[in-house]
PDB file of C-alpha atoms and ligand atoms in Angstrom:
ATOM      1  CA  MET A  14      -8.174  11.838  12.469  1.00  0.00           C
ATOM      2  CA  ASN A  15      -9.869  10.903   9.202  1.00  0.00           C
ATOM      3  CA  ILE A  16      -7.854   8.071   7.682  1.00  0.00           C
ATOM      4  CA  LEU A  17      -8.527   6.549   4.276  1.00  0.00           C
ATOM      5  CA  ILE A  18      -7.074   3.080   3.729  1.00  0.00           C
ATOM      6  CA  THR A  19      -7.246   1.405   0.323  1.00  0.00           C
ATOM      7  CA  GLY A  20      -7.383  -2.396   0.274  1.00  0.00           C
ATOM      8  CA  ALA A  21      -8.829  -2.504   3.797  1.00  0.00           C
ATOM      9  CA  THR A  22     -10.906  -5.663   3.285  1.00  0.00           C
ATOM     10  CA  ARG A  23      -8.115  -8.055   4.301  1.00  0.00           C
ATOM     11  CA  GLY A  24      -4.403  -8.542   4.867  1.00  0.00           C
ATOM     12  CA  ILE A  25      -2.191  -5.550   5.642  1.00  0.00           C
ATOM     13  CA  GLY A  26      -4.930  -2.967   5.017  1.00  0.00           C
ATOM     14  CA  LYS A  27      -7.281  -4.653   7.501  1.00  0.00           C
ATOM     15  CA  ALA A  28      -4.514  -4.730  10.129  1.00  0.00           C
ATOM     16  CA  ILE A  29      -3.851  -0.994   9.564  1.00  0.00           C
ATOM     17  CA  ALA A  30      -7.577  -0.278   9.963  1.00  0.00           C
ATOM     18  CA  ASP A  31      -7.853  -2.367  13.161  1.00  0.00           C
ATOM     19  CA  VAL A  32      -4.959  -0.554  14.870  1.00  0.00           C
ATOM     20  CA  ASN A  33      -6.319   2.865  13.968  1.00  0.00           C
ATOM     21  CA  ILE A  34      -9.892   2.056  15.006  1.00  0.00           C
ATOM     22  CA  LYS A  35      -8.462   1.109  18.442  1.00  0.00           C
ATOM     23  CA  MET A  36      -6.707   4.510  18.515  1.00  0.00           C
ATOM     24  CA  GLY A  37     -10.120   6.198  18.047  1.00  0.00           C
ATOM     25  CA  HIS A  38      -9.525   7.401  14.483  1.00  0.00           C
ATOM     26  CA  GLN A  39     -12.283   7.611  11.870  1.00  0.00           C
ATOM     27  CA  ILE A  40     -11.618   5.025   9.165  1.00  0.00           C
ATOM     28  CA  PHE A  41     -12.662   5.362   5.522  1.00  0.00           C
ATOM     29  CA  ALA A  42     -12.131   1.990   3.860  1.00  0.00           C
ATOM     30  CA  SER A  43     -11.964   0.908   0.254  1.00  0.00           C
ATOM     31  CA  GLY A  44     -11.746  -2.335  -1.676  1.00  0.00           C
ATOM     32  CA  ARG A  45     -13.817  -4.180  -4.265  1.00  0.00           C
ATOM     33  CA  ASN A  46     -15.592  -6.624  -1.936  1.00  0.00           C
ATOM     34  CA  GLU A  47     -18.609  -4.711  -0.627  1.00  0.00           C
ATOM     35  CA  GLU A  48     -19.635  -7.513   1.754  1.00  0.00           C
ATOM     36  CA  LEU A  49     -16.284  -7.263   3.573  1.00  0.00           C
ATOM     37  CA  LEU A  50     -16.397  -3.452   3.529  1.00  0.00           C
ATOM     38  CA  LYS A  51     -19.702  -3.485   5.434  1.00  0.00           C
ATOM     39  CA  CYS A  52     -17.786  -3.995   8.703  1.00  0.00           C
ATOM     40  CA  TYR A  53     -16.732  -0.330   8.388  1.00  0.00           C
ATOM     41  CA  GLU A  54     -18.981   2.681   9.065  1.00  0.00           C
ATOM     42  CA  ASN A  55     -17.571   4.544   6.042  1.00  0.00           C
ATOM     43  CA  TYR A  56     -16.541   2.809   2.879  1.00  0.00           C
ATOM     44  CA  CYS A  57     -16.277   3.142  -0.878  1.00  0.00           C
ATOM     45  CA  ALA A  58     -16.385   0.015  -3.053  1.00  0.00           C
ATOM     46  CA  CYS A  59     -14.360   0.486  -6.218  1.00  0.00           C
ATOM     47  CA  ASP A  60     -11.881  -1.227  -8.522  1.00  0.00           C
ATOM     48  CA  LEU A  61      -8.679   0.823  -8.456  1.00  0.00           C
ATOM     49  CA  ALA A  62      -7.383  -0.858 -11.597  1.00  0.00           C
ATOM     50  CA  THR A  63      -9.977   1.191 -13.515  1.00  0.00           C
ATOM     51  CA  ILE A  64     -10.218   4.919 -14.224  1.00  0.00           C
ATOM     52  CA  GLU A  65     -13.858   4.941 -13.035  1.00  0.00           C
ATOM     53  CA  GLY A  66     -12.831   3.305  -9.736  1.00  0.00           C
ATOM     54  CA  MET A  67     -10.035   5.817  -9.169  1.00  0.00           C
ATOM     55  CA  GLN A  68     -12.379   8.724  -9.893  1.00  0.00           C
ATOM     56  CA  LYS A  69     -15.061   7.346  -7.558  1.00  0.00           C
ATOM     57  CA  LEU A  70     -12.598   7.063  -4.677  1.00  0.00           C
ATOM     58  CA  GLY A  71     -11.075  10.457  -5.550  1.00  0.00           C
ATOM     59  CA  GLU A  72     -14.525  12.048  -5.103  1.00  0.00           C
ATOM     60  CA  HIS A  73     -14.989  10.154  -1.820  1.00  0.00           C
ATOM     61  CA  ILE A  74     -11.665  11.560  -0.587  1.00  0.00           C
ATOM     62  CA  GLN A  75     -12.617  15.123  -1.512  1.00  0.00           C
ATOM     63  CA  ALA A  76     -15.985  14.774   0.234  1.00  0.00           C
ATOM     64  CA  ASN A  77     -14.555  13.485   3.525  1.00  0.00           C
ATOM     65  CA  ASN A  78     -11.703  15.763   4.650  1.00  0.00           C
ATOM     66  CA  ILE A  79      -9.084  13.013   4.623  1.00  0.00           C
ATOM     67  CA  GLU A  80      -5.996  13.836   6.723  1.00  0.00           C
ATOM     68  CA  VAL A  81      -4.176  10.521   6.307  1.00  0.00           C
ATOM     69  CA  LEU A  82      -4.100   8.546   3.061  1.00  0.00           C
ATOM     70  CA  VAL A  83      -2.764   5.006   3.176  1.00  0.00           C
ATOM     71  CA  ASN A  84      -2.254   3.704  -0.373  1.00  0.00           C
ATOM     72  CA  ASN A  85      -2.181  -0.001   0.417  1.00  0.00           C
ATOM     73  CA  ALA A  86      -4.316  -1.786  -2.231  1.00  0.00           C
ATOM     74  CA  GLY A  87      -2.140  -3.705  -4.634  1.00  0.00           C
ATOM     75  CA  GLU A  88      -1.634  -6.972  -6.416  1.00  0.00           C
ATOM     76  CA  PHE A  89       1.373  -9.141  -7.252  1.00  0.00           C
ATOM     77  CA  LEU A  90       1.761 -10.400 -10.820  1.00  0.00           C
ATOM     78  CA  TYR A  91       3.980 -13.294 -11.852  1.00  0.00           C
ATOM     79  CA  THR A  92       5.302 -12.132 -15.243  1.00  0.00           C
ATOM     80  CA  PRO A  93       8.408 -13.948 -16.540  1.00  0.00           C
ATOM     81  CA  ALA A  94       9.859 -11.672 -19.231  1.00  0.00           C
ATOM     82  CA  LEU A  95      10.843 -14.708 -21.319  1.00  0.00           C
ATOM     83  CA  LYS A  96       7.140 -15.435 -21.879  1.00  0.00           C
ATOM     84  CA  GLY A  97       6.506 -11.859 -23.074  1.00  0.00           C
ATOM     85  CA  PHE A  98       4.219  -9.376 -21.380  1.00  0.00           C
ATOM     86  CA  GLU A  99       0.512  -8.902 -22.074  1.00  0.00           C
ATOM     87  CA  ILE A 100      -0.618  -5.292 -22.571  1.00  0.00           C
ATOM     88  CA  LYS A 101      -3.578  -5.954 -20.259  1.00  0.00           C
ATOM     89  CA  ASP A 102      -1.204  -7.036 -17.455  1.00  0.00           C
ATOM     90  CA  LEU A 103       0.971  -3.956 -17.953  1.00  0.00           C
ATOM     91  CA  GLU A 104      -2.062  -1.670 -17.809  1.00  0.00           C
ATOM     92  CA  HIS A 105      -3.686  -3.444 -14.861  1.00  0.00           C
ATOM     93  CA  ILE A 106      -0.696  -3.531 -12.531  1.00  0.00           C
ATOM     94  CA  THR A 107       0.419   0.002 -13.385  1.00  0.00           C
ATOM     95  CA  LYS A 108      -3.051   1.445 -12.783  1.00  0.00           C
ATOM     96  CA  LEU A 109      -3.590  -0.355  -9.494  1.00  0.00           C
ATOM     97  CA  ASN A 110      -0.108  -0.221  -7.929  1.00  0.00           C
ATOM     98  CA  LEU A 111       1.173   3.135  -9.188  1.00  0.00           C
ATOM     99  CA  GLU A 112      -1.368   5.379 -10.925  1.00  0.00           C
ATOM    100  CA  ALA A 113      -4.123   5.000  -8.311  1.00  0.00           C
ATOM    101  CA  PRO A 114      -1.860   5.948  -5.348  1.00  0.00           C
ATOM    102  CA  LEU A 115      -0.667   9.057  -7.191  1.00  0.00           C
ATOM    103  CA  TYR A 116      -4.136  10.070  -8.357  1.00  0.00           C
ATOM    104  CA  LEU A 117      -5.622   9.588  -4.873  1.00  0.00           C
ATOM    105  CA  ALA A 118      -2.780  11.574  -3.301  1.00  0.00           C
ATOM    106  CA  SER A 119      -3.538  14.460  -5.657  1.00  0.00           C
ATOM    107  CA  LYS A 120      -7.166  14.423  -4.487  1.00  0.00           C
ATOM    108  CA  ALA A 121      -6.167  14.353  -0.797  1.00  0.00           C
ATOM    109  CA  ILE A 122      -3.476  17.061  -0.920  1.00  0.00           C
ATOM    110  CA  PRO A 123      -5.700  20.211  -1.169  1.00  0.00           C
ATOM    111  CA  TYR A 124      -7.483  19.510   2.149  1.00  0.00           C
ATOM    112  CA  MET A 125      -4.207  18.484   3.834  1.00  0.00           C
ATOM    113  CA  LYS A 126      -2.605  21.724   2.646  1.00  0.00           C
ATOM    114  CA  LYS A 127      -5.517  23.757   4.008  1.00  0.00           C
ATOM    115  CA  GLN A 128      -5.111  22.046   7.393  1.00  0.00           C
ATOM    116  CA  GLY A 129      -1.330  22.448   7.433  1.00  0.00           C
ATOM    117  CA  PHE A 130      -1.167  18.747   8.240  1.00  0.00           C
ATOM    118  CA  GLY A 131      -1.255  15.550   6.256  1.00  0.00           C
ATOM    119  CA  ARG A 132       0.232  12.096   5.992  1.00  0.00           C
ATOM    120  CA  ILE A 133       0.533  10.080   2.776  1.00  0.00           C
ATOM    121  CA  ILE A 134       1.784   6.543   3.320  1.00  0.00           C
ATOM    122  CA  ASN A 135       2.341   4.172   0.414  1.00  0.00           C
ATOM    123  CA  ILE A 136       2.740   0.451   0.849  1.00  0.00           C
ATOM    124  CA  GLY A 137       5.479  -0.466  -1.587  1.00  0.00           C
ATOM    125  CA  SER A 138       7.454  -3.694  -1.543  1.00  0.00           C
ATOM    126  CA  ILE A 139      10.985  -4.864  -1.038  1.00  0.00           C
ATOM    127  CA  SER A 140      10.677  -5.948  -4.695  1.00  0.00           C
ATOM    128  CA  GLY A 141      10.783  -2.245  -5.591  1.00  0.00           C
ATOM    129  CA  VAL A 142      14.090  -1.913  -3.727  1.00  0.00           C
ATOM    130  CA  MET A 143      15.753  -5.195  -4.711  1.00  0.00           C
ATOM    131  CA  GLY A 144      15.104  -7.033  -7.948  1.00  0.00           C
ATOM    132  CA  GLU A 145      12.586  -9.881  -7.961  1.00  0.00           C
ATOM    133  CA  ALA A 146      12.983 -12.357 -10.796  1.00  0.00           C
ATOM    134  CA  ASN A 147       9.784 -13.035 -12.764  1.00  0.00           C
ATOM    135  CA  ALA A 148       8.120  -9.964 -11.288  1.00  0.00           C
ATOM    136  CA  SER A 149       9.573  -7.046 -13.235  1.00  0.00           C
ATOM    137  CA  LEU A 150       6.176  -5.381 -13.749  1.00  0.00           C
ATOM    138  CA  TYR A 151       5.340  -5.583 -10.035  1.00  0.00           C
ATOM    139  CA  SER A 152       8.873  -4.458  -9.067  1.00  0.00           C
ATOM    140  CA  ALA A 153       8.683  -1.517 -11.470  1.00  0.00           C
ATOM    141  CA  THR A 154       5.403  -0.246 -10.011  1.00  0.00           C
ATOM    142  CA  LYS A 155       6.742  -0.502  -6.469  1.00  0.00           C
ATOM    143  CA  ALA A 156      10.029   1.238  -7.409  1.00  0.00           C
ATOM    144  CA  GLY A 157       7.898   3.953  -9.022  1.00  0.00           C
ATOM    145  CA  LEU A 158       6.204   4.608  -5.682  1.00  0.00           C
ATOM    146  CA  ILE A 159       9.609   5.277  -4.099  1.00  0.00           C
ATOM    147  CA  GLY A 160      10.471   7.910  -6.727  1.00  0.00           C
ATOM    148  CA  ALA A 161       7.063   9.556  -6.412  1.00  0.00           C
ATOM    149  CA  THR A 162       7.401   9.580  -2.619  1.00  0.00           C
ATOM    150  CA  LYS A 163      10.612  11.622  -2.777  1.00  0.00           C
ATOM    151  CA  ALA A 164       9.188  14.081  -5.305  1.00  0.00           C
ATOM    152  CA  LEU A 165       5.934  14.590  -3.390  1.00  0.00           C
ATOM    153  CA  ALA A 166       7.779  14.931  -0.075  1.00  0.00           C
ATOM    154  CA  LEU A 167       9.773  17.822  -1.543  1.00  0.00           C
ATOM    155  CA  GLU A 168       6.691  19.521  -2.971  1.00  0.00           C
ATOM    156  CA  LEU A 169       4.648  19.182   0.204  1.00  0.00           C
ATOM    157  CA  ALA A 170       7.229  19.660   2.969  1.00  0.00           C
ATOM    158  CA  GLU A 171       6.342  23.318   3.568  1.00  0.00           C
ATOM    159  CA  PHE A 172       2.675  22.450   4.166  1.00  0.00           C
ATOM    160  CA  GLY A 173       3.182  20.016   7.060  1.00  0.00           C
ATOM    161  CA  ILE A 174       2.458  17.037   4.812  1.00  0.00           C
ATOM    162  CA  THR A 175       4.777  14.041   5.006  1.00  0.00           C
ATOM    163  CA  VAL A 176       5.020  11.333   2.352  1.00  0.00           C
ATOM    164  CA  ASN A 177       6.660   7.963   2.951  1.00  0.00           C
ATOM    165  CA  THR A 178       6.707   4.458   1.535  1.00  0.00           C
ATOM    166  CA  ILE A 179       6.913   1.284   3.615  1.00  0.00           C
ATOM    167  CA  ASN A 180       8.504  -1.647   1.771  1.00  0.00           C
ATOM    168  CA  PRO A 181       7.386  -4.942   3.296  1.00  0.00           C
ATOM    169  CA  GLY A 182       9.271  -8.158   2.650  1.00  0.00           C
ATOM    170  CA  TRP A 183       7.272 -11.390   2.750  1.00  0.00           C
ATOM    171  CA  VAL A 184       4.096 -10.832   4.784  1.00  0.00           C
ATOM    172  CA  ASP A 185       1.699 -13.506   5.948  1.00  0.00           C
ATOM    173  CA  THR A 186      -1.380 -12.567   3.868  1.00  0.00           C
ATOM    174  CA  ASP A 187      -3.308 -13.950   0.880  1.00  0.00           C
ATOM    175  CA  LEU A 188      -0.940 -12.042  -1.446  1.00  0.00           C
ATOM    176  CA  GLY A 189       2.201 -13.196   0.365  1.00  0.00           C
ATOM    177  CA  ASN A 190       1.113 -16.828   0.368  1.00  0.00           C
ATOM    178  CA  SER A 191      -0.120 -16.876  -3.231  1.00  0.00           C
ATOM    179  CA  SER A 192       3.094 -15.280  -4.512  1.00  0.00           C
ATOM    180  CA  CYS A 193       4.907 -18.123  -2.715  1.00  0.00           C
ATOM    181  CA  ASP A 194       2.751 -20.536  -4.740  1.00  0.00           C
ATOM    182  CA  ASP A 195       3.767 -18.723  -7.967  1.00  0.00           C
ATOM    183  CA  SER A 196       7.437 -18.934  -7.038  1.00  0.00           C
ATOM    184  CA  ASP A 197       9.851 -21.698  -8.079  1.00  0.00           C
ATOM    185  CA  PHE A 198      10.571 -22.245  -4.351  1.00  0.00           C
ATOM    186  CA  SER A 199       8.524 -23.661  -1.466  1.00  0.00           C
ATOM    187  CA  LYS A 200       7.509 -21.440   1.474  1.00  0.00           C
ATOM    188  CA  GLU A 201      10.097 -23.284   3.626  1.00  0.00           C
ATOM    189  CA  GLU A 202      12.855 -22.518   1.102  1.00  0.00           C
ATOM    190  CA  ILE A 203      11.812 -18.860   0.969  1.00  0.00           C
ATOM    191  CA  VAL A 204      11.837 -18.600   4.778  1.00  0.00           C
ATOM    192  CA  GLU A 205      15.389 -20.043   4.766  1.00  0.00           C
ATOM    193  CA  CYS A 206      16.515 -16.996   2.707  1.00  0.00           C
ATOM    194  CA  ILE A 207      15.046 -14.454   5.144  1.00  0.00           C
ATOM    195  CA  PRO A 208      17.611 -13.444   7.810  1.00  0.00           C
ATOM    196  CA  GLN A 209      15.003 -13.602  10.612  1.00  0.00           C
ATOM    197  CA  ARG A 210      13.687 -16.907   9.166  1.00  0.00           C
ATOM    198  CA  ARG A 211      10.073 -15.715   9.249  1.00  0.00           C
ATOM    199  CA  PHE A 212       7.389 -13.816   7.398  1.00  0.00           C
ATOM    200  CA  VAL A 213       6.518 -10.343   8.717  1.00  0.00           C
ATOM    201  CA  SER A 214       3.034 -10.095  10.248  1.00  0.00           C
ATOM    202  CA  PRO A 215       0.478  -7.533   8.973  1.00  0.00           C
ATOM    203  CA  SER A 216       0.379  -5.979  12.460  1.00  0.00           C
ATOM    204  CA  GLU A 217       4.075  -5.026  12.160  1.00  0.00           C
ATOM    205  CA  ILE A 218       3.290  -2.965   9.038  1.00  0.00           C
ATOM    206  CA  ALA A 219       0.333  -1.447  10.891  1.00  0.00           C
ATOM    207  CA  GLY A 220       2.688  -0.484  13.743  1.00  0.00           C
ATOM    208  CA  MET A 221       4.936   1.416  11.320  1.00  0.00           C
ATOM    209  CA  VAL A 222       1.893   3.220   9.887  1.00  0.00           C
ATOM    210  CA  LYS A 223       0.857   4.158  13.447  1.00  0.00           C
ATOM    211  CA  TYR A 224       4.311   5.649  14.005  1.00  0.00           C
ATOM    212  CA  LEU A 225       4.352   7.579  10.703  1.00  0.00           C
ATOM    213  CA  ILE A 226       0.986   9.152  11.559  1.00  0.00           C
ATOM    214  CA  SER A 227       2.220  10.243  14.998  1.00  0.00           C
ATOM    215  CA  GLU A 228       3.545  13.661  16.027  1.00  0.00           C
ATOM    216  CA  GLU A 229       6.945  12.019  16.728  1.00  0.00           C
ATOM    217  CA  ALA A 230       7.299  11.194  13.016  1.00  0.00           C
ATOM    218  CA  LYS A 231       6.691  14.708  11.683  1.00  0.00           C
ATOM    219  CA  GLY A 232      10.327  14.951  10.564  1.00  0.00           C
ATOM    220  CA  VAL A 233      10.218  11.678   8.657  1.00  0.00           C
ATOM    221  CA  THR A 234       9.407  12.427   5.025  1.00  0.00           C
ATOM    222  CA  GLY A 235      10.446  11.237   1.581  1.00  0.00           C
ATOM    223  CA  GLN A 236      11.652   7.976   3.092  1.00  0.00           C
ATOM    224  CA  SER A 237      11.538   4.450   1.802  1.00  0.00           C
ATOM    225  CA  ILE A 238      11.377   2.228   4.882  1.00  0.00           C
ATOM    226  CA  ASN A 239      12.220  -1.461   4.503  1.00  0.00           C
ATOM    227  CA  LEU A 240      10.241  -3.654   6.914  1.00  0.00           C
ATOM    228  CA  CYS A 241      11.364  -7.023   5.733  1.00  0.00           C
ATOM    229  CA  ALA A 242      12.867  -9.168   8.529  1.00  0.00           C
ATOM    230  CA  GLY A 243      16.336  -8.354   7.170  1.00  0.00           C
ATOM    231  CA  LEU A 244      15.701  -9.495   3.587  1.00  0.00           C
ATOM    232  CA  SER A 245      17.109  -6.329   1.982  1.00  0.00           C
ATOM    233  CA  VAL A 246      20.415  -6.573   3.834  1.00  0.00           C
ATOM    234  CA  GLY A 247      21.633  -9.812   2.248  1.00  0.00           C
ATOM    235  CA  TYR A 248      22.083 -13.331   3.608  1.00  0.00           C
TER     236      TYR A 248
HETATM  237  N1  NAP B  26       1.963  -9.846   1.485  1.00  0.00           N
HETATM  238  C1  NAP B  26       3.180  -9.586   1.097  1.00  0.00           C
HETATM  239  O1  NAP B  26       4.074 -10.464   1.179  1.00  0.00           O
HETATM  240  C2  NAP B  26       3.536  -8.217   0.591  1.00  0.00           C
HETATM  241  C3  NAP B  26       4.890  -7.943   0.404  1.00  0.00           C
HETATM  242  C4  NAP B  26       5.267  -6.695  -0.070  1.00  0.00           C
HETATM  243  C5  NAP B  26       4.304  -5.751  -0.359  1.00  0.00           C
HETATM  244  N2  NAP B  26       2.997  -6.031  -0.187  1.00  0.00           N
HETATM  245  C6  NAP B  26       2.022  -4.994  -0.547  1.00  0.00           C
HETATM  246  O2  NAP B  26       1.131  -4.764   0.511  1.00  0.00           O
HETATM  247  C7  NAP B  26      -0.127  -4.324  -0.004  1.00  0.00           C
HETATM  248  C8  NAP B  26      -1.246  -5.148   0.634  1.00  0.00           C
HETATM  249  O3  NAP B  26      -1.011  -6.507   0.317  1.00  0.00           O
HETATM  250  P1  NAP B  26      -1.632  -7.721   1.155  1.00  0.00           P
HETATM  251  O4  NAP B  26      -0.537  -8.684   1.335  1.00  0.00           O
HETATM  252  O5  NAP B  26      -2.413  -7.232   2.325  1.00  0.00           O
HETATM  253  O6  NAP B  26      -2.608  -8.303   0.029  1.00  0.00           O
HETATM  254  P2  NAP B  26      -4.034  -9.012   0.121  1.00  0.00           P
HETATM  255  O7  NAP B  26      -4.186  -9.744   1.397  1.00  0.00           O
HETATM  256  O8  NAP B  26      -4.184  -9.736  -1.162  1.00  0.00           O
HETATM  257  O9  NAP B  26      -5.034  -7.747   0.145  1.00  0.00           O
HETATM  258  C9  NAP B  26      -5.041  -6.869  -0.938  1.00  0.00           C
HETATM  259  C10 NAP B  26      -6.036  -5.743  -0.675  1.00  0.00           C
HETATM  260  O10 NAP B  26      -6.045  -4.895  -1.841  1.00  0.00           O
HETATM  261  C11 NAP B  26      -7.373  -4.817  -2.360  1.00  0.00           C
HETATM  262  N3  NAP B  26      -7.348  -4.823  -3.819  1.00  0.00           N
HETATM  263  C12 NAP B  26      -6.723  -5.731  -4.630  1.00  0.00           C
HETATM  264  N4  NAP B  26      -6.982  -5.459  -5.921  1.00  0.00           N
HETATM  265  C13 NAP B  26      -7.763  -4.335  -5.925  1.00  0.00           C
HETATM  266  C14 NAP B  26      -8.375  -3.562  -6.945  1.00  0.00           C
HETATM  267  N5  NAP B  26      -8.239  -3.893  -8.255  1.00  0.00           N
HETATM  268  N6  NAP B  26      -9.100  -2.481  -6.591  1.00  0.00           N
HETATM  269  C15 NAP B  26      -9.253  -2.154  -5.297  1.00  0.00           C
HETATM  270  N7  NAP B  26      -8.727  -2.845  -4.280  1.00  0.00           N
HETATM  271  C16 NAP B  26      -7.995  -3.926  -4.587  1.00  0.00           C
HETATM  272  C17 NAP B  26      -8.081  -6.061  -1.831  1.00  0.00           C
HETATM  273  O11 NAP B  26      -9.447  -5.795  -1.633  1.00  0.00           O
HETATM  274  P3  NAP B  26     -10.627  -6.469  -2.524  1.00  0.00           P
HETATM  275  O12 NAP B  26     -10.243  -7.872  -2.809  1.00  0.00           O
HETATM  276  O13 NAP B  26     -11.834  -6.279  -1.670  1.00  0.00           O
HETATM  277  O14 NAP B  26     -10.663  -5.622  -3.730  1.00  0.00           O
HETATM  278  C18 NAP B  26      -7.427  -6.269  -0.461  1.00  0.00           C
HETATM  279  O15 NAP B  26      -8.079  -5.504   0.528  1.00  0.00           O
HETATM  280  C19 NAP B  26      -0.028  -4.465  -1.534  1.00  0.00           C
HETATM  281  O16 NAP B  26       0.206  -3.207  -2.110  1.00  0.00           O
HETATM  282  C20 NAP B  26       1.152  -5.377  -1.731  1.00  0.00           C
HETATM  283  O17 NAP B  26       1.808  -5.176  -2.960  1.00  0.00           O
HETATM  284  C21 NAP B  26       2.591  -7.237   0.275  1.00  0.00           C
END
């Protein structure tokens, strides 16, 4: 299968690419860091927080018969509301975390519809399910993905296209560790609040993606799947 993964240069996206390369799938990778992208046969370097970057990747999708789109690229922003929000932060996080996934999905859907098969998988966050203090902009973009997932799943169900969002809790990546640094709590204190007392590993998210792509998951659509070591359940 032709699988496009955004944010495949490191972290969760890299783990998703590794698993699918092992499965024999053709990977189309994107990110900003061209040096890191060179480990892939097919890649598109672009900044998805810009309209030009979205359009460039949209054209790449249309040119490559993409059957599976994994909208993974994203950033966390520490934005205490008491300090006031900057317009540039609002625009940046909304473009990257919400607008780009929707725009790219719209570019992938026509080929998927023609094939009668497609998978759109968004990487959301548990912060879009639960509230996260000092991260309302990030939480809002991730909650937006959940709403869009349900709407798209309804629109595309009759064409064999499924749409789902995976909501990771704390994951051991650059983003996970730097958002710990932004937090008022130490990593040890954060781990104490997670029911399984651990961060999720990127390979666990990749395993869920592998399942959602599979034939067995064809009936799973419009879902928001929490993969968070129990964080969403309470403590
Ligand atoms: N780690 C966690 O604890 C956690 C928890 C919940 C949800 N998530 C979500 O999981 C996804 C992946 O996060 P991660 O932890 O793997 O983060 P990461 O290690 O920081 O990797 C982020 C990826 O996104 C790409 N990216 C970032 N900004 C971009 C931009 N402006 N344009 C294009 N690509 C961009 C990066 O590539 P370049 O640097 O090459 O551009 C990189 O490949 C994100 O959507 C994040 O919100 C993560």
